[in-house]
Tab-separated table of C-alpha atoms and ligand atoms in Angstrom:
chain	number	residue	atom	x	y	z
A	15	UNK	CA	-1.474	14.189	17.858
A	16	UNK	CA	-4.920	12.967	18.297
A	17	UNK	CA	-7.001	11.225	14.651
A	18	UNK	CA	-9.065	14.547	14.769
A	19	UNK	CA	-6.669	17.321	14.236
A	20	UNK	CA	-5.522	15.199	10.945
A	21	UNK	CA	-8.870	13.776	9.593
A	22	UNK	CA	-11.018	15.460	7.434
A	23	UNK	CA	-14.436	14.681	7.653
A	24	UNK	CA	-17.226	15.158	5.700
A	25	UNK	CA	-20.513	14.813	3.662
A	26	UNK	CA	-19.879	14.145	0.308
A	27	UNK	CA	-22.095	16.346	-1.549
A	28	UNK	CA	-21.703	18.372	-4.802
A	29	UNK	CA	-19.300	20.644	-3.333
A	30	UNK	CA	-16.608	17.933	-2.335
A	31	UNK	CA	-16.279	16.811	-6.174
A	32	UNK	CA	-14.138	20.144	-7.019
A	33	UNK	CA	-11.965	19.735	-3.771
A	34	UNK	CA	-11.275	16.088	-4.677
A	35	UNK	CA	-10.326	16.762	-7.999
A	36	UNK	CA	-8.299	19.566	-7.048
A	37	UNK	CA	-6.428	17.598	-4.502
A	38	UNK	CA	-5.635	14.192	-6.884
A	39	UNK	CA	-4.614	16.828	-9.706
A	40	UNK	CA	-2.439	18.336	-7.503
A	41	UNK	CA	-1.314	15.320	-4.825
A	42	UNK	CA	1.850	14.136	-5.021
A	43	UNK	CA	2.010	10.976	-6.736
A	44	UNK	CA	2.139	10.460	-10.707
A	45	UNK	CA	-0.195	7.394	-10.340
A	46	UNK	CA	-3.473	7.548	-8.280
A	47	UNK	CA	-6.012	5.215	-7.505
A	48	UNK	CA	-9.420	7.123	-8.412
A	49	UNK	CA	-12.567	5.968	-7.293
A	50	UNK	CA	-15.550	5.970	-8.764
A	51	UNK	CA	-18.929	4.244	-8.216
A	52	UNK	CA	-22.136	6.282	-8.154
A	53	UNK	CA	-20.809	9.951	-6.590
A	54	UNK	CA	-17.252	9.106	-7.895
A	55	UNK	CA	-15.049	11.460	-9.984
A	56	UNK	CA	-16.220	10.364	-13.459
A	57	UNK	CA	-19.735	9.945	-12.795
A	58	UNK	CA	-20.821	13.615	-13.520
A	59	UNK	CA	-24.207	11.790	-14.372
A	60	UNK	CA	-24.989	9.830	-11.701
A	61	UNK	CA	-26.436	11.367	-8.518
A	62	UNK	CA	-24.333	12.042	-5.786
A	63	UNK	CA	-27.012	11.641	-2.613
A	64	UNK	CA	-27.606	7.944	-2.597
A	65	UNK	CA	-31.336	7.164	-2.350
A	66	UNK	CA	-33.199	5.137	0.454
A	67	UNK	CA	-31.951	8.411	2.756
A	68	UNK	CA	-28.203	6.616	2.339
A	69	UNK	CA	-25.556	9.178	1.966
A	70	UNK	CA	-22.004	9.152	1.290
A	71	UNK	CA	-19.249	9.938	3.880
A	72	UNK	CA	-15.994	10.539	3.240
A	73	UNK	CA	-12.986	10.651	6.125
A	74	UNK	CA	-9.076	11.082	5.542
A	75	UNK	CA	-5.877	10.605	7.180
A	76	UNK	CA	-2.464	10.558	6.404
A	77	UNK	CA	-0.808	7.092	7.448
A	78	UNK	CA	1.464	5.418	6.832
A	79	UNK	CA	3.580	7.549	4.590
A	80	UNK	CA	0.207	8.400	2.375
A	81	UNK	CA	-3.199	9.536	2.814
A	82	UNK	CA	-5.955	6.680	3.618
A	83	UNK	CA	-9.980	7.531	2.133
A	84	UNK	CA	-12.556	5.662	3.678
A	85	UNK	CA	-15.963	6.439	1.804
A	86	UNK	CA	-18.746	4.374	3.377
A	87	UNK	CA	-22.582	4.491	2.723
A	88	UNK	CA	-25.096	4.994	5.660
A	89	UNK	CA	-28.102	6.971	7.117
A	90	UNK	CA	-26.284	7.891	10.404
A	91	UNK	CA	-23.608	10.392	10.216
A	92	UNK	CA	-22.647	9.408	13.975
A	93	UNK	CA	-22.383	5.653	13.057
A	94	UNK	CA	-20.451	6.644	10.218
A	95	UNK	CA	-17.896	8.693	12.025
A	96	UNK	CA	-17.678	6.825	15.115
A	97	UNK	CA	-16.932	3.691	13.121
A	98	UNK	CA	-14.181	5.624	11.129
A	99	UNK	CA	-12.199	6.932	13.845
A	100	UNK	CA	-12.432	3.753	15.270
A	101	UNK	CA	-10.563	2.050	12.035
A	102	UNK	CA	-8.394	4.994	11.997
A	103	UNK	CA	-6.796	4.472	15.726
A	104	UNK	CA	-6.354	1.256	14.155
A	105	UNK	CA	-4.205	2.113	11.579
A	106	UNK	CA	-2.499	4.198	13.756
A	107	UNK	CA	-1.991	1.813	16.297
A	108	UNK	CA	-0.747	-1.143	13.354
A	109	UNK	CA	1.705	2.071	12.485
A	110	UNK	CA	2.969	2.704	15.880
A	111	UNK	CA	3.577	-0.698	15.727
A	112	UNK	CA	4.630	-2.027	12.435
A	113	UNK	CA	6.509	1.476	10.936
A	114	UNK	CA	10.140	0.788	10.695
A	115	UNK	CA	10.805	4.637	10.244
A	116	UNK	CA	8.856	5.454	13.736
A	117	UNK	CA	11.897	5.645	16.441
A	118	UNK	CA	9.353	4.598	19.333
A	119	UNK	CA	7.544	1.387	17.092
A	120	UNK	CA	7.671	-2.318	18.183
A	121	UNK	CA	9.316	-3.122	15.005
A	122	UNK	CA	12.360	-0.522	15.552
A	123	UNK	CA	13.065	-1.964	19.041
A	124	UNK	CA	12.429	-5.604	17.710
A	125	UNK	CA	15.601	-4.214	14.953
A	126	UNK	CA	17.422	-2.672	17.414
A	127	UNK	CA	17.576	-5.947	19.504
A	128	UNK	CA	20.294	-8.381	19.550
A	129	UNK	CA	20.226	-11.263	17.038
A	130	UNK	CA	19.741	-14.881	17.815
A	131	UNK	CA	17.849	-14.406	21.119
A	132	UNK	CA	14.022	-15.174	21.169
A	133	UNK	CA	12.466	-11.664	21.295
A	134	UNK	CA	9.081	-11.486	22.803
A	135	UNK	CA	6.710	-9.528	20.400
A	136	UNK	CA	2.934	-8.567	20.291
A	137	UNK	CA	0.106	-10.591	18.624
A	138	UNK	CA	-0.018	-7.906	16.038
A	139	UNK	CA	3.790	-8.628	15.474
A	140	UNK	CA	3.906	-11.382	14.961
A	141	UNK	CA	0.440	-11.743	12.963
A	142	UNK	CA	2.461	-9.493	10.385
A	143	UNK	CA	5.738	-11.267	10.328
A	144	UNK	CA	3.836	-14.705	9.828
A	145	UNK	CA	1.701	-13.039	6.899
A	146	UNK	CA	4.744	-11.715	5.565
A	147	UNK	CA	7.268	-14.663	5.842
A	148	UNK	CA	4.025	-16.932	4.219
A	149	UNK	CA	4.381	-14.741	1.113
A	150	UNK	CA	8.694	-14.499	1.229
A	151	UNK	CA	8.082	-18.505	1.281
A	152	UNK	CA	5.395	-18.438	-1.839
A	153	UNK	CA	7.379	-16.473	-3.583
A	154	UNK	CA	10.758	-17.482	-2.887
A	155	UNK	CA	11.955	-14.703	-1.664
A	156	UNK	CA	10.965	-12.196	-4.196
A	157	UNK	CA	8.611	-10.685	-1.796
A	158	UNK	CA	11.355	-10.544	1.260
A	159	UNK	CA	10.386	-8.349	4.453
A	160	UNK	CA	14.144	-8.584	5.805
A	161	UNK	CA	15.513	-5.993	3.659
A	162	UNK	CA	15.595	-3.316	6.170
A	163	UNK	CA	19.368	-2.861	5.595
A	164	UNK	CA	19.616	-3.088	1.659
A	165	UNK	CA	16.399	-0.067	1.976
A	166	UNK	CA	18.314	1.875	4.203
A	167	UNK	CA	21.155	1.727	1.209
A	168	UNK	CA	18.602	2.980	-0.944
A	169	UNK	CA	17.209	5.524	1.214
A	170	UNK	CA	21.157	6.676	1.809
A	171	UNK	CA	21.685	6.632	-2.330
A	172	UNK	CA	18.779	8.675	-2.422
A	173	UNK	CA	19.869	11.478	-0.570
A	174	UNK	CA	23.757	11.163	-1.550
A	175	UNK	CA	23.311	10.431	-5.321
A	176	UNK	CA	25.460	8.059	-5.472
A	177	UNK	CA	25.462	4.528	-5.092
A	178	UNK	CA	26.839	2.107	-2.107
A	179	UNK	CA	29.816	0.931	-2.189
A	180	UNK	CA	30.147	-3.372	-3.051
A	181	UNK	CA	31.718	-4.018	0.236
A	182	UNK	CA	28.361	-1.817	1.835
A	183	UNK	CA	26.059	-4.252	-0.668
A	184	UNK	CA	27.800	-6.893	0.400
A	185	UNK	CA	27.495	-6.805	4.412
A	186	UNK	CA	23.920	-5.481	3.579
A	187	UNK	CA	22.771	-8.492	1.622
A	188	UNK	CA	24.778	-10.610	4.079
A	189	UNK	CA	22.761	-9.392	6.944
A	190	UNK	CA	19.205	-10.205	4.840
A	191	UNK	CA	16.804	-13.080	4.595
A	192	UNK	CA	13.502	-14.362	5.557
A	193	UNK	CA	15.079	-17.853	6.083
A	194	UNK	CA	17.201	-15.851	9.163
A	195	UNK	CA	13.805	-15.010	10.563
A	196	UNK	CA	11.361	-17.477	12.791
A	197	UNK	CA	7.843	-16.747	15.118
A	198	UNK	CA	7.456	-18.842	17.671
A	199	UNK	CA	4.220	-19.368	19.777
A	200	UNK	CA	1.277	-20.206	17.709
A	201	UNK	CA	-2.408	-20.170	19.290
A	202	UNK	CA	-4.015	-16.780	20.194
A	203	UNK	CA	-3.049	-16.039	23.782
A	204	UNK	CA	0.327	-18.287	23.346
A	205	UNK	CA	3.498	-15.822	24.313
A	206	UNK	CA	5.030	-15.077	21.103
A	207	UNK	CA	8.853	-14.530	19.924
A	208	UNK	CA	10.608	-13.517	16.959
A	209	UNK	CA	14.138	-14.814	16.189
A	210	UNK	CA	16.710	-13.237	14.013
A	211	UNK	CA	19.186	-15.748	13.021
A	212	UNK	CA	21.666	-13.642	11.793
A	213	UNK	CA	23.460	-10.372	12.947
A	214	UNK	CA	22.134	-7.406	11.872
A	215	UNK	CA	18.983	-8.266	10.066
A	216	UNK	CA	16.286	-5.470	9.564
A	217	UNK	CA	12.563	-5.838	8.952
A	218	UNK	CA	10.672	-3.850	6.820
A	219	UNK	CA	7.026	-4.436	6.099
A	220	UNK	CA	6.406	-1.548	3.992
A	221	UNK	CA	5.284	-3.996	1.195
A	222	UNK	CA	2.714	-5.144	3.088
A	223	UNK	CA	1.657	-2.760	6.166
A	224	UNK	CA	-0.939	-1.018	4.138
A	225	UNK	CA	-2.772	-4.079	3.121
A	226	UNK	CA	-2.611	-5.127	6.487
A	227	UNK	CA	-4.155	-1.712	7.862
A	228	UNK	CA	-6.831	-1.559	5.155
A	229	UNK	CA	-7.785	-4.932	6.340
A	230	UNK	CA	-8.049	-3.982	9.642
A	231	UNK	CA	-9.902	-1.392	8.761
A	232	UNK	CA	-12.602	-2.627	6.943
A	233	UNK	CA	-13.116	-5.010	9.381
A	234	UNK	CA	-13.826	-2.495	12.116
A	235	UNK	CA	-16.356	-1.182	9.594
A	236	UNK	CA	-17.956	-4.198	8.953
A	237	UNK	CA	-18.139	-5.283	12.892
A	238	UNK	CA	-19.971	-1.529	13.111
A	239	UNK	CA	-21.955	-2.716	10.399
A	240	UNK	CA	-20.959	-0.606	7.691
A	241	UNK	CA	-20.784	-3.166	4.787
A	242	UNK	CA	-21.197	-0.469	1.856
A	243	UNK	CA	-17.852	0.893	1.747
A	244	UNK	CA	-14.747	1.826	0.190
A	245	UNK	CA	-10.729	2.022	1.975
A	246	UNK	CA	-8.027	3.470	0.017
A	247	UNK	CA	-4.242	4.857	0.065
A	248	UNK	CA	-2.955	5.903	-2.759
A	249	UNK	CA	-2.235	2.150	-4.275
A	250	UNK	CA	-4.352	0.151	-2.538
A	251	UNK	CA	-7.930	-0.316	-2.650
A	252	UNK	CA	-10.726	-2.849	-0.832
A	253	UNK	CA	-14.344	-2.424	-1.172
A	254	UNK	CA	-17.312	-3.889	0.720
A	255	UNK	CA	-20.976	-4.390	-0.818
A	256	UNK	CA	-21.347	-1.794	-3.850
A	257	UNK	CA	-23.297	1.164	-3.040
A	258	UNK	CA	-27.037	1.582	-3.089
A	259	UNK	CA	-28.283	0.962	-6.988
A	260	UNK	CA	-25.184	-0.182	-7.650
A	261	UNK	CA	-23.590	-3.325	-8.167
A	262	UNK	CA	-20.078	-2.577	-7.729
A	263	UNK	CA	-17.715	-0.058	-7.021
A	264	UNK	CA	-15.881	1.250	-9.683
A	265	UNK	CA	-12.455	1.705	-9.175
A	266	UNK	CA	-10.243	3.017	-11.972
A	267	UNK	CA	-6.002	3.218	-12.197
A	268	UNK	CA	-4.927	6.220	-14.056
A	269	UNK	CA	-4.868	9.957	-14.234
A	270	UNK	CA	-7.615	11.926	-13.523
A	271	UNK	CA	-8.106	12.904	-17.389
A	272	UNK	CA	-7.185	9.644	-18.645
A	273	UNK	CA	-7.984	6.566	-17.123
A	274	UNK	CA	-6.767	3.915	-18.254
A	275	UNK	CA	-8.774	0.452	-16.815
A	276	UNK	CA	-11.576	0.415	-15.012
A	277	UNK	CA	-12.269	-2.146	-12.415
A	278	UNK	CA	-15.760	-3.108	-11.336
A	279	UNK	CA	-15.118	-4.611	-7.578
A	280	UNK	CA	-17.467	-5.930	-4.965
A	281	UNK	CA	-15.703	-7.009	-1.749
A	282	UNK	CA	-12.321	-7.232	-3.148
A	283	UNK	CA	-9.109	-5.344	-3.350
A	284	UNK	CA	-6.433	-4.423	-5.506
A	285	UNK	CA	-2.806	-3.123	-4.955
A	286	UNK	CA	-0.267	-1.863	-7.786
A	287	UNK	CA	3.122	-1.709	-7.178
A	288	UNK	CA	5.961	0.012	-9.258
A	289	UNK	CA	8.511	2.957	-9.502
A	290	UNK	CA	6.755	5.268	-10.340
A	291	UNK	CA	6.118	7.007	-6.545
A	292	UNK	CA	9.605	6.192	-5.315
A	293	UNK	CA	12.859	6.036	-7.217
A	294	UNK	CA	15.987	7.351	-8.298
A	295	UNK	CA	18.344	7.944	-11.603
A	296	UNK	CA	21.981	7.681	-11.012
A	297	UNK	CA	24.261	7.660	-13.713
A	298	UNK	CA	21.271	7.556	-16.512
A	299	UNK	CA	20.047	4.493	-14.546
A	300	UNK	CA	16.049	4.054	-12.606
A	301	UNK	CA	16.523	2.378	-9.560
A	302	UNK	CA	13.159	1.815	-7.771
A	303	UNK	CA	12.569	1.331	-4.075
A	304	UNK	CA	11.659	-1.919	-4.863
A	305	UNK	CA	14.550	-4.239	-3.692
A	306	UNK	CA	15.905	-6.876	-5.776
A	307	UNK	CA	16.638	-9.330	-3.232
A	308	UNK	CA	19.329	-11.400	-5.567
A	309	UNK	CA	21.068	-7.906	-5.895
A	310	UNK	CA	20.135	-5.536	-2.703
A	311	UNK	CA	19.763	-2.991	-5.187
A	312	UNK	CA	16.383	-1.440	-6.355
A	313	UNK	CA	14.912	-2.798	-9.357
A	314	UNK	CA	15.521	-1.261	-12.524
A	315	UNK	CA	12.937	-2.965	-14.429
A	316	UNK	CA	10.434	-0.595	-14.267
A	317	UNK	CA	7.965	-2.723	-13.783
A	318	UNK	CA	4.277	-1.761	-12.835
A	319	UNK	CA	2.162	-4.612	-11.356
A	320	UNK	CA	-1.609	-4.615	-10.308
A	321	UNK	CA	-3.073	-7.541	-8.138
A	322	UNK	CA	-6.770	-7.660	-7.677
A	323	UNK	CA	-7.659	-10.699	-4.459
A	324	UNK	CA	-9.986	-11.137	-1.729
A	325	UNK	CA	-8.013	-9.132	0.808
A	326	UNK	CA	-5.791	-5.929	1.010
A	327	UNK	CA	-3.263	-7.767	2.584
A	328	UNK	CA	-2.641	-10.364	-0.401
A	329	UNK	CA	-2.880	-7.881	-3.064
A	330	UNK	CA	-0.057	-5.502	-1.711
A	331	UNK	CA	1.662	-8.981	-0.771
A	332	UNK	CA	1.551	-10.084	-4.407
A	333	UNK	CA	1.791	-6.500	-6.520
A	334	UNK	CA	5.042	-5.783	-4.759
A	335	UNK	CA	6.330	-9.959	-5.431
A	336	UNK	CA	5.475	-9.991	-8.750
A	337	UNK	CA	7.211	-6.596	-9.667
A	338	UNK	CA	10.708	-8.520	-8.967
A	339	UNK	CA	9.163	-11.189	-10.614
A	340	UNK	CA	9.087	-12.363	-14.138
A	341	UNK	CA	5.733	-12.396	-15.656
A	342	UNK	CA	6.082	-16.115	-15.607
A	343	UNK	CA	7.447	-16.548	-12.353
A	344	UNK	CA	4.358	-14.296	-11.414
A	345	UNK	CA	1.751	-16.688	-12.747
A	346	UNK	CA	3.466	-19.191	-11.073
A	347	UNK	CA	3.032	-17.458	-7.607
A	348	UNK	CA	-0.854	-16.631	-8.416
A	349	UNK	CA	-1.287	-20.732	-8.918
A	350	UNK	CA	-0.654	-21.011	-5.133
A	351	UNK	CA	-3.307	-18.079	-4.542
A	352	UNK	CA	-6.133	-19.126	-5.789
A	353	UNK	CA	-8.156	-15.882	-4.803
A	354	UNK	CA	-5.475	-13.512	-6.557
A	355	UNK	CA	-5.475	-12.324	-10.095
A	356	UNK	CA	-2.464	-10.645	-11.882
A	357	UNK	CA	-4.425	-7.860	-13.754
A	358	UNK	CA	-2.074	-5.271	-14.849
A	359	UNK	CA	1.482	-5.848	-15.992
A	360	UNK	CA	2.971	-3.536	-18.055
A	361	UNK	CA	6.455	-1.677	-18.417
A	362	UNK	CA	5.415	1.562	-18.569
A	363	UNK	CA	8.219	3.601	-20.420
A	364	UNK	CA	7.865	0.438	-23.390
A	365	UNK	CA	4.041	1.075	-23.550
A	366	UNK	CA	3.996	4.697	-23.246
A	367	UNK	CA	2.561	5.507	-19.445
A	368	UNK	CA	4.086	8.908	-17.836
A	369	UNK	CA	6.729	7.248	-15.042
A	370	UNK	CA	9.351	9.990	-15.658
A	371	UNK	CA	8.697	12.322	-12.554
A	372	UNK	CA	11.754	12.282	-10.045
A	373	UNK	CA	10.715	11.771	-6.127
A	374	UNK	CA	12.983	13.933	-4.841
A	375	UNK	CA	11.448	16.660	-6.970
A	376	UNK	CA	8.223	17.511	-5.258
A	377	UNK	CA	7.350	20.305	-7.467
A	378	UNK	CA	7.655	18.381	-10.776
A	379	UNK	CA	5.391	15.715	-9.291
A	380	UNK	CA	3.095	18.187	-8.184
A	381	UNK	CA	2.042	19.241	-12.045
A	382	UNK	CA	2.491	15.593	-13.967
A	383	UNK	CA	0.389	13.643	-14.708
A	384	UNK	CA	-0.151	9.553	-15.942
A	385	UNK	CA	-1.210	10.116	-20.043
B	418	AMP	P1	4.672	-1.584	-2.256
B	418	AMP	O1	4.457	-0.144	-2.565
B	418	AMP	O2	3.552	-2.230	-1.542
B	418	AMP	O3	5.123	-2.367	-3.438
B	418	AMP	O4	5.853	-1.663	-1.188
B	418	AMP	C1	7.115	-1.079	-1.411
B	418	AMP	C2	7.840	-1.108	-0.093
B	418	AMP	O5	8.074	-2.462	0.279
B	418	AMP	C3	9.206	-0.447	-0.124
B	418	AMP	O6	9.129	0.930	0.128
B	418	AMP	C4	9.908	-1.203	1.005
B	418	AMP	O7	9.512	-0.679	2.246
B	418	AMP	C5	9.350	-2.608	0.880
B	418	AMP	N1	10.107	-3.474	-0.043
B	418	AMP	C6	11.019	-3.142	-0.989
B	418	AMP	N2	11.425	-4.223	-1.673
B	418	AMP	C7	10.760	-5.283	-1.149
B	418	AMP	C8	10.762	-6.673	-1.427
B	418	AMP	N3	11.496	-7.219	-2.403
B	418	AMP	N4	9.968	-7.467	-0.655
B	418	AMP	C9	9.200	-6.953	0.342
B	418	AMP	N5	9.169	-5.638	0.636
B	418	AMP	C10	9.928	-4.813	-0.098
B	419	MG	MG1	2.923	-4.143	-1.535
């Protein structure tokens, strides 16, 4: 299915303010990123036609297991929608090739293969695995993108109810560990390989593929030269320059009725990780889909973490770390990232944040809300 049939395109005048509303007070998740800035949700007063003939354009697309916003600033519709389909076949082309739920990706073949043979992989490969085993090393493992096997425990508790057994835990944190996984072939150009040390290991780079496509993205933008602009899924955010008159972009985490921080950003992005998209309760107790790598089980902290840095890619890296983390073992991992900032840490049953709507019950999502 071609990027038209699923993007939505369009001017963002009046008219699109009651649609967007509409859609976050009715979208499926119980936390939402809502933007701001001039012609954002909460700035009834501010005009929503940008002077200097600069308007706002607005272009969606589900990805990646959410829906992706770009909103971007220009004078030329064309430019503006040439240069967005352009960073949407990217995304779709870093799904196609990093998704470890697509049967046909790169990464499902590169699982399927046999372990401890040299697999040959693409530069986009093994640009993500490299990202991703730099932040499994920073953080010692916290942030770990070999958990394929312990996720597809949770994904099988999820549907069952019921927990895995300790001899499945067992084999499934056997067969895990960014240690067990090496890239070979550095230099652009150089043929590159991924090695699996161990039987059975399974990537997943779910805690960091959206960062990594935002990324992309914004870098198409800014090569069309777009710089005014704004690329979003539903918990990750990177701006470019603030919009005309404006000197940032506001971005702010919370309900639609009740947000609860505001962040003022200018070529930056933030990421928040947690439970409260993805989770389940068995026997009384909230497991996220956040893997504990010291347990293979999901956390059940219920932790919510927000990282504002310089790129998409770090932030999603570091929200979903620091939510196994400690807050101390957190700080410690910001020291080595000296463009990062832990911004938002907070348990959210203790301080008194809606987190109790169940996944697997669409409908209940569908009409809660973050207070
Ligand atoms: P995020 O929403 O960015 O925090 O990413 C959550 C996703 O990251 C999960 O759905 C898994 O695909 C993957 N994941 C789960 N636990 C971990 C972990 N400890 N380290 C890295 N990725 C993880
Ligand atoms: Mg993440």
């Amino acid at each position: 299915m071609g990027i038209y049939s699923h993007a939505s395109f369009l001017c963002y005048p009046m008219l699109a303010v009651p649609r967007l509303i509409n859609y976050l007070r009715f979208c499926c998740y119980s936390v939402v990123l809502l933007l701001t800035a001039s012609g954002g949700l909460y700035a009834s007063t501010e005009p929503l036609v940008a002077p200097q003939s600069q308007s706002l354009w607005k272009i969606q697309q589900p990805l990646m297991g959410t829906l992706f916003t770009i909103k971007v600033y220009t004078d030329s519709h064309q430019r503006a929608q040439r240069a967005c389909e352009q960073a949407f076949a990217i995304a779709q082309e870093l799904q196609d090739t990093l998704s470890a739920k697509d049967a046909c990706s790169e990464l499902t073949k590169l699982n399927a293969a046999s372990s401890l043979a040299p697999y040959s992989i693409s530069e986009t490969m093994a640009h993500a695995l490299s990202i991703a085993l730099f932040y499994a090393k920073a953080s010692h493992g916290a942030f770990d993108p070999t958990l394929g096997t312990c996720l597809r425990l949770w994904h099988q508790s999820h549907t069952r109810h019921t927990l895995p057994s300790a001899q499945d835990l067992a084999r499934a944190r056997a067969s895990s560990g960014w240690q067990h996984l090496s890239i070979s072939g550095s230099g652009s150009g150089s043929h590159k390989t991924a090695t699996k040390a161990i039987e059975g290991l399974r990537i997943d780079l779910g805690g960091i593929g959206k960062g990594i496509a935002v990324d992309a993205m914004a870098h198409c933008l800014q090569e069309a030269g777009l710089t005014r602009f704004c690329i979003s899924s539903t918990s990750d955010v990177l701006v470019g320059d603030p919009p005309p008159n404006k000197t940032a972009w506001e971005v702010a985490l919370g309900s639609s009725s009740s947000p609860a921080i505001t962040f003022h950003l200018v070529n930056e992005a933030i990421s928040t990780s947690g439970d409260q998209h993805q989770f389940i309760i068995i026997n009384g107790t909230r497991y996220s889909h956040i893997i504990d790598p010291k347990t293979g089980m999901g956390l059940t902290s219920q932790r919510q973490v927000t990282v504002r840095a310089k790129t998409a890619t770090e932030a999603d890296a570091l929200s979903t770390a620091c939510c196994v983390l400690s807050d101390e073992e957190s700080q410690l991992l910001l020291r080595q990232c000296p463009n990062a900032k832990l911004i938002y840490d907070t348990n959210d049953h203790k301080k008194g944040r809606e987190a109790t709507i169940s996944s697997s019950d669409p409908k209940r999502r569908a009409h809660s809300r973050v207070i």
